[in-house]
């Protein structure tokens, strides 16, 4: 495979690699899991990063590591303690898998952490992406990773709607064989900080002159498929209370959670107090918030501001209340 890769390496790809790695050396974020290449730490960080933003992972990672500094300690723990240390990160299945994998390594594998992406994939919770990330970062295996960020970078770079296996193939062609872990992290980092979905920062991009689109989105990009919607809410505060409504218990989406009363756009004749953006799966909302009561809403409650942080608020309600400095 290595020879085949070498033969398909061209000079633009080589330039891409060099520029990307130089940029990464200068601009990489200072993240706690980048202090060393200890496989346990790399593994833990990659599992945490699977569905969670870097900033949220940062503090949880350090806390978890303090509680379980080694894979041995993790394997010896009881599951409730592992879940408690995972608290706040969500997607608790990841924690259960991590724990099961630690037990497998310490038991069946006699304490030997697998060193290749192929072997890593046999552990619970480790799929193609995570196996490649750990093997390249901790063990220098020249195997490419593809996540949503890498896919976007490669689509823009080529100007084609590549997806599926083609993206993995292209990532593998570009891979820097001498620094595979840094290359993979640099690709993810470029996608997360420069080649971002909306308004990419092409002026700061180290490879913009090698890019077919300079940030234009090939048709398959998420931003193009996103639906756009406008929605208005009423923010009515009296004294120390704010008027909220509870979503019906029978709803499929966020049943029983609290939110601001929605107002029809035609009713939103009062001036818009603040606007913000909110994305839920495939829909981008432009949210307008008017100050004052929502007409025709009778099923709401006045909630003391001091109780708000203890209430199950929807993500958007929390965002609006934060923007208005109420919580
Ligand atoms: N996303 C997931 N893992 C990452 C890593 N190691 N570096 C940057 N972004 C990531």
XYZ file of C-alpha atoms and ligand atoms in Angstrom:
337
model
C 0.000 0.000 0.000
C 2.869 2.290 0.856
C 4.398 2.019 -2.626
C 1.058 2.734 -4.245
C 0.664 5.836 -2.071
C 4.133 7.037 -2.906
C 3.519 6.744 -6.654
C 0.387 8.857 -6.494
C 2.118 11.656 -4.554
C 2.413 14.777 -6.635
C 4.125 18.073 -5.994
C 0.941 19.984 -5.097
C 0.165 17.359 -2.482
C 3.694 17.675 -1.154
C 3.350 21.460 -0.963
C 0.014 21.034 0.821
C 1.590 18.756 3.419
C 4.521 21.044 4.111
C 2.408 24.171 4.433
C -0.190 22.472 6.587
C 2.404 21.080 8.995
C 4.284 24.393 9.241
C 0.996 26.140 10.000
C 0.131 23.479 12.611
C 3.520 23.831 14.300
C 2.948 27.564 14.663
C -0.742 27.784 15.346
C -1.910 24.571 16.950
C -4.132 25.020 19.942
C -2.537 24.306 23.271
C -4.680 21.360 24.379
C -4.037 19.198 27.434
C -3.960 15.932 25.430
C -1.217 17.324 23.228
C 1.344 17.337 26.049
C 2.480 13.804 25.264
C 1.596 10.763 23.153
C 0.602 8.435 25.935
C -1.876 6.001 24.285
C -4.304 6.038 27.215
C -4.495 9.833 27.116
C -4.775 9.984 23.341
C -7.510 7.350 23.422
C -9.433 9.140 26.185
C -9.261 12.475 24.345
C -10.405 10.990 21.054
C -13.382 9.250 22.674
C -14.366 12.511 24.400
C -13.942 14.469 21.162
C -16.200 12.112 19.207
C -19.363 14.118 19.791
C -18.182 17.041 21.827
C -16.517 20.373 21.115
C -12.857 20.865 22.003
C -13.632 23.564 24.573
C -16.100 21.369 26.462
C -13.717 18.406 26.392
C -10.803 20.410 27.769
C -12.022 20.645 31.381
C -13.722 17.252 31.512
C -10.619 15.556 30.185
C -8.435 16.879 33.001
C -11.013 16.025 35.638
C -11.449 12.495 34.327
C -7.716 11.957 34.140
C -7.269 13.086 37.717
C -9.866 10.551 38.825
C -8.523 7.756 36.560
C -4.867 8.538 35.770
C -4.147 5.130 34.223
C -5.969 2.504 32.237
C -5.400 0.138 35.154
C -7.284 2.439 37.537
C -10.071 2.838 34.993
C -10.403 -0.920 34.511
C -10.554 -1.464 38.278
C -13.321 1.105 38.784
C -17.012 0.329 39.084
C -19.192 1.549 36.238
C -21.164 4.122 38.298
C -17.896 5.863 39.255
C -16.874 6.022 35.598
C -20.246 7.468 34.633
C -20.006 10.003 37.448
C -16.582 11.146 36.214
C -18.071 11.458 32.703
C -20.896 13.613 34.033
C -21.628 16.682 31.943
C -20.160 15.312 28.715
C -23.277 13.476 27.545
C -23.484 10.426 25.280
C -22.770 8.151 28.239
C -22.504 5.112 25.988
C -18.994 6.376 25.240
C -18.055 6.097 28.920
C -19.450 2.558 29.170
C -17.494 1.509 26.090
C -14.335 3.159 27.374
C -14.676 1.260 30.623
C -15.373 -2.046 28.820
C -12.353 -1.483 26.589
C -10.107 -0.734 29.587
C -11.236 -4.013 31.172
C -10.556 -5.878 27.951
C -7.042 -4.431 27.691
C -6.226 -5.194 31.318
C -7.858 -8.635 31.212
C -7.875 -10.424 27.869
C -4.917 -8.499 26.453
C -2.795 -8.829 29.592
C -2.353 -5.066 29.989
C -0.950 -4.537 26.471
C -2.618 -1.621 24.733
C -3.111 -2.450 21.000
C -0.669 -0.562 18.772
C -2.224 -0.775 15.303
C -5.445 0.654 13.924
C -6.515 -2.861 12.958
C -6.152 -4.184 16.505
C -7.604 -1.052 18.048
C -10.828 -1.568 16.123
C -11.457 -4.745 18.089
C -11.947 -2.680 21.262
C -15.435 -1.524 22.287
C -16.225 2.040 21.188
C -13.393 2.275 18.662
C -14.447 2.609 15.037
C -12.485 3.454 11.925
C -12.003 7.131 12.748
C -10.937 6.645 16.381
C -8.650 3.714 15.566
C -6.873 5.794 12.920
C -6.606 8.821 15.208
C -5.069 6.825 18.088
C -2.752 4.726 15.890
C -1.433 7.761 14.025
C -1.047 10.071 17.041
C 0.263 7.575 19.601
C 2.081 5.073 17.368
C 2.952 6.941 14.131
C 0.916 4.633 11.921
C 0.523 6.411 8.557
C -3.232 6.085 8.377
C -5.510 9.019 7.593
C -8.556 10.104 9.596
C -11.715 11.594 8.191
C -14.231 13.467 10.309
C -16.714 16.151 9.232
C -14.005 18.825 9.303
C -11.579 16.840 7.170
C -14.331 16.016 4.687
C -15.168 19.714 4.268
C -11.503 20.659 3.814
C -11.074 17.988 1.130
C -14.275 18.945 -0.657
C -13.268 22.580 -0.841
C -9.695 21.762 -1.769
C -10.807 19.596 -4.702
C -13.977 21.518 -5.571
C -15.767 18.205 -5.864
C -18.548 16.637 -3.850
C -16.405 13.757 -2.734
C -17.880 11.646 0.024
C -17.777 8.159 1.480
C -14.814 5.987 0.593
C -13.447 8.587 -1.866
C -12.752 11.027 0.973
C -10.847 8.394 2.942
C -8.834 7.574 -0.184
C -8.012 11.227 -0.853
C -7.054 11.811 2.793
C -4.781 8.789 2.645
C -3.102 10.085 -0.539
C -2.400 13.409 1.132
C -1.155 11.900 4.425
C 2.292 13.002 5.581
C 3.921 9.607 6.064
C 6.672 10.980 8.256
C 4.318 12.813 10.668
C 0.961 11.051 10.389
C -0.434 12.043 13.793
C 0.388 15.718 13.337
C -0.967 15.658 9.798
C -4.299 14.224 10.953
C -4.599 16.683 13.800
C -3.636 19.541 11.496
C -6.368 18.600 9.010
C -8.975 18.463 11.773
C -7.682 21.705 13.236
C -7.739 23.511 9.883
C -11.366 22.462 9.424
C -12.294 23.457 12.964
C -10.601 26.856 13.081
C -10.002 28.162 9.514
C -11.931 26.184 6.914
C -15.101 26.544 8.963
C -18.536 25.774 7.470
C -19.739 29.345 7.128
C -17.441 32.254 6.331
C -14.185 30.316 6.076
C -11.110 32.380 6.910
C -9.323 31.944 3.592
C -7.025 34.899 4.288
C -5.531 32.952 7.178
C -5.408 29.640 5.342
C -1.941 28.200 4.718
C -3.134 26.284 1.643
C -5.569 28.728 0.048
C -3.549 28.973 -3.183
C -3.804 25.206 -3.596
C -7.566 25.277 -3.025
C -9.936 24.841 -5.974
C -12.756 26.821 -4.382
C -11.263 29.306 -1.895
C -14.030 28.515 0.518
C -16.894 28.257 -1.953
C -18.939 25.244 -1.051
C -19.262 22.313 -3.412
C -22.924 21.312 -3.680
C -22.887 18.579 -1.054
C -21.740 20.857 1.734
C -23.841 21.055 4.852
C -24.379 24.797 4.697
C -26.071 24.435 1.327
C -28.360 21.673 2.468
C -29.327 23.547 5.622
C -32.884 24.862 5.651
C -33.347 28.424 6.801
C -36.181 29.446 9.111
C -37.152 32.548 10.966
C -38.770 32.310 14.392
C -39.773 34.836 17.056
C -40.096 34.541 20.790
C -41.412 36.882 23.441
C -39.246 37.720 26.412
C -41.496 39.083 29.128
C -39.864 39.979 32.426
C -41.695 41.420 35.421
C -39.815 42.080 38.611
C -37.705 39.035 39.317
C -39.670 36.681 37.104
C -39.788 35.708 33.473
C -42.722 34.229 31.569
C -42.046 30.733 30.183
C -44.085 27.885 28.723
C -43.576 24.162 29.162
C -43.517 21.959 26.081
C -46.244 19.293 26.145
C -45.206 15.919 27.596
C -46.453 14.118 24.475
C -44.043 15.823 22.080
C -41.342 13.700 20.499
C -38.842 16.547 20.640
C -37.796 17.942 24.024
C -41.026 16.974 25.881
C -41.629 18.764 29.177
C -38.830 21.264 28.685
C -39.294 24.975 29.263
C -38.963 27.688 26.642
C -40.016 31.218 25.829
C -43.444 31.609 24.240
C -43.265 31.674 20.468
C -44.967 34.512 18.612
C -46.091 34.451 15.004
C -43.886 36.651 12.869
C -46.940 38.674 11.883
C -47.659 39.286 15.575
C -44.140 40.389 16.242
C -44.972 44.011 15.641
C -43.005 45.164 18.669
C -39.397 46.027 17.888
C -37.014 43.130 17.927
C -35.034 43.307 21.139
C -32.256 40.950 20.037
C -31.534 38.519 17.263
C -29.450 35.401 17.303
C -28.801 32.303 15.259
C -29.472 28.748 16.284
C -28.975 25.504 14.371
C -30.855 22.303 15.026
C -29.821 19.380 12.815
C -30.601 20.525 9.249
C -32.275 23.831 10.069
C -30.634 27.188 10.697
C -32.919 29.473 12.672
C -32.726 33.220 12.656
C -34.262 33.974 16.018
C -35.872 37.322 16.819
C -36.738 38.121 20.416
C -39.302 40.798 21.169
C -39.578 42.392 24.570
C -43.006 42.080 26.165
C -45.908 39.685 26.371
C -46.789 37.096 23.754
C -50.339 37.600 22.566
C -52.719 34.703 23.151
C -50.395 32.641 25.307
C -52.240 31.477 28.401
C -50.533 28.237 29.389
C -47.316 29.777 30.640
C -45.960 30.445 34.108
C -44.023 33.207 35.792
C -40.746 31.676 36.875
C -38.429 33.347 39.379
C -35.106 34.122 37.703
C -33.270 32.425 40.571
C -34.957 29.107 39.635
C -34.037 29.257 35.959
C -30.743 27.431 36.130
C -32.421 24.481 37.865
C -35.185 24.215 35.272
C -34.881 21.954 32.192
C -34.670 24.730 29.616
C -34.356 24.053 25.909
C -30.947 24.900 24.462
C -32.425 27.832 22.581
C -34.232 29.195 25.662
C -30.976 29.026 27.599
C -29.181 30.821 24.780
C -31.766 33.626 24.656
C -31.793 34.072 28.426
C -27.990 34.182 28.436
C -27.898 36.705 25.585
C -30.322 38.876 27.524
C -28.111 38.510 30.649
C -30.933 36.943 32.614
C -28.977 33.822 33.495
N -10.955 16.394 16.771
C -10.903 15.140 17.211
N -9.671 14.785 17.569
C -8.893 15.860 17.327
C -7.526 16.129 17.481
N -6.707 15.204 17.959
N -7.084 17.341 17.109
C -7.940 18.259 16.624
N -9.226 18.078 16.483
C -9.713 16.889 16.829
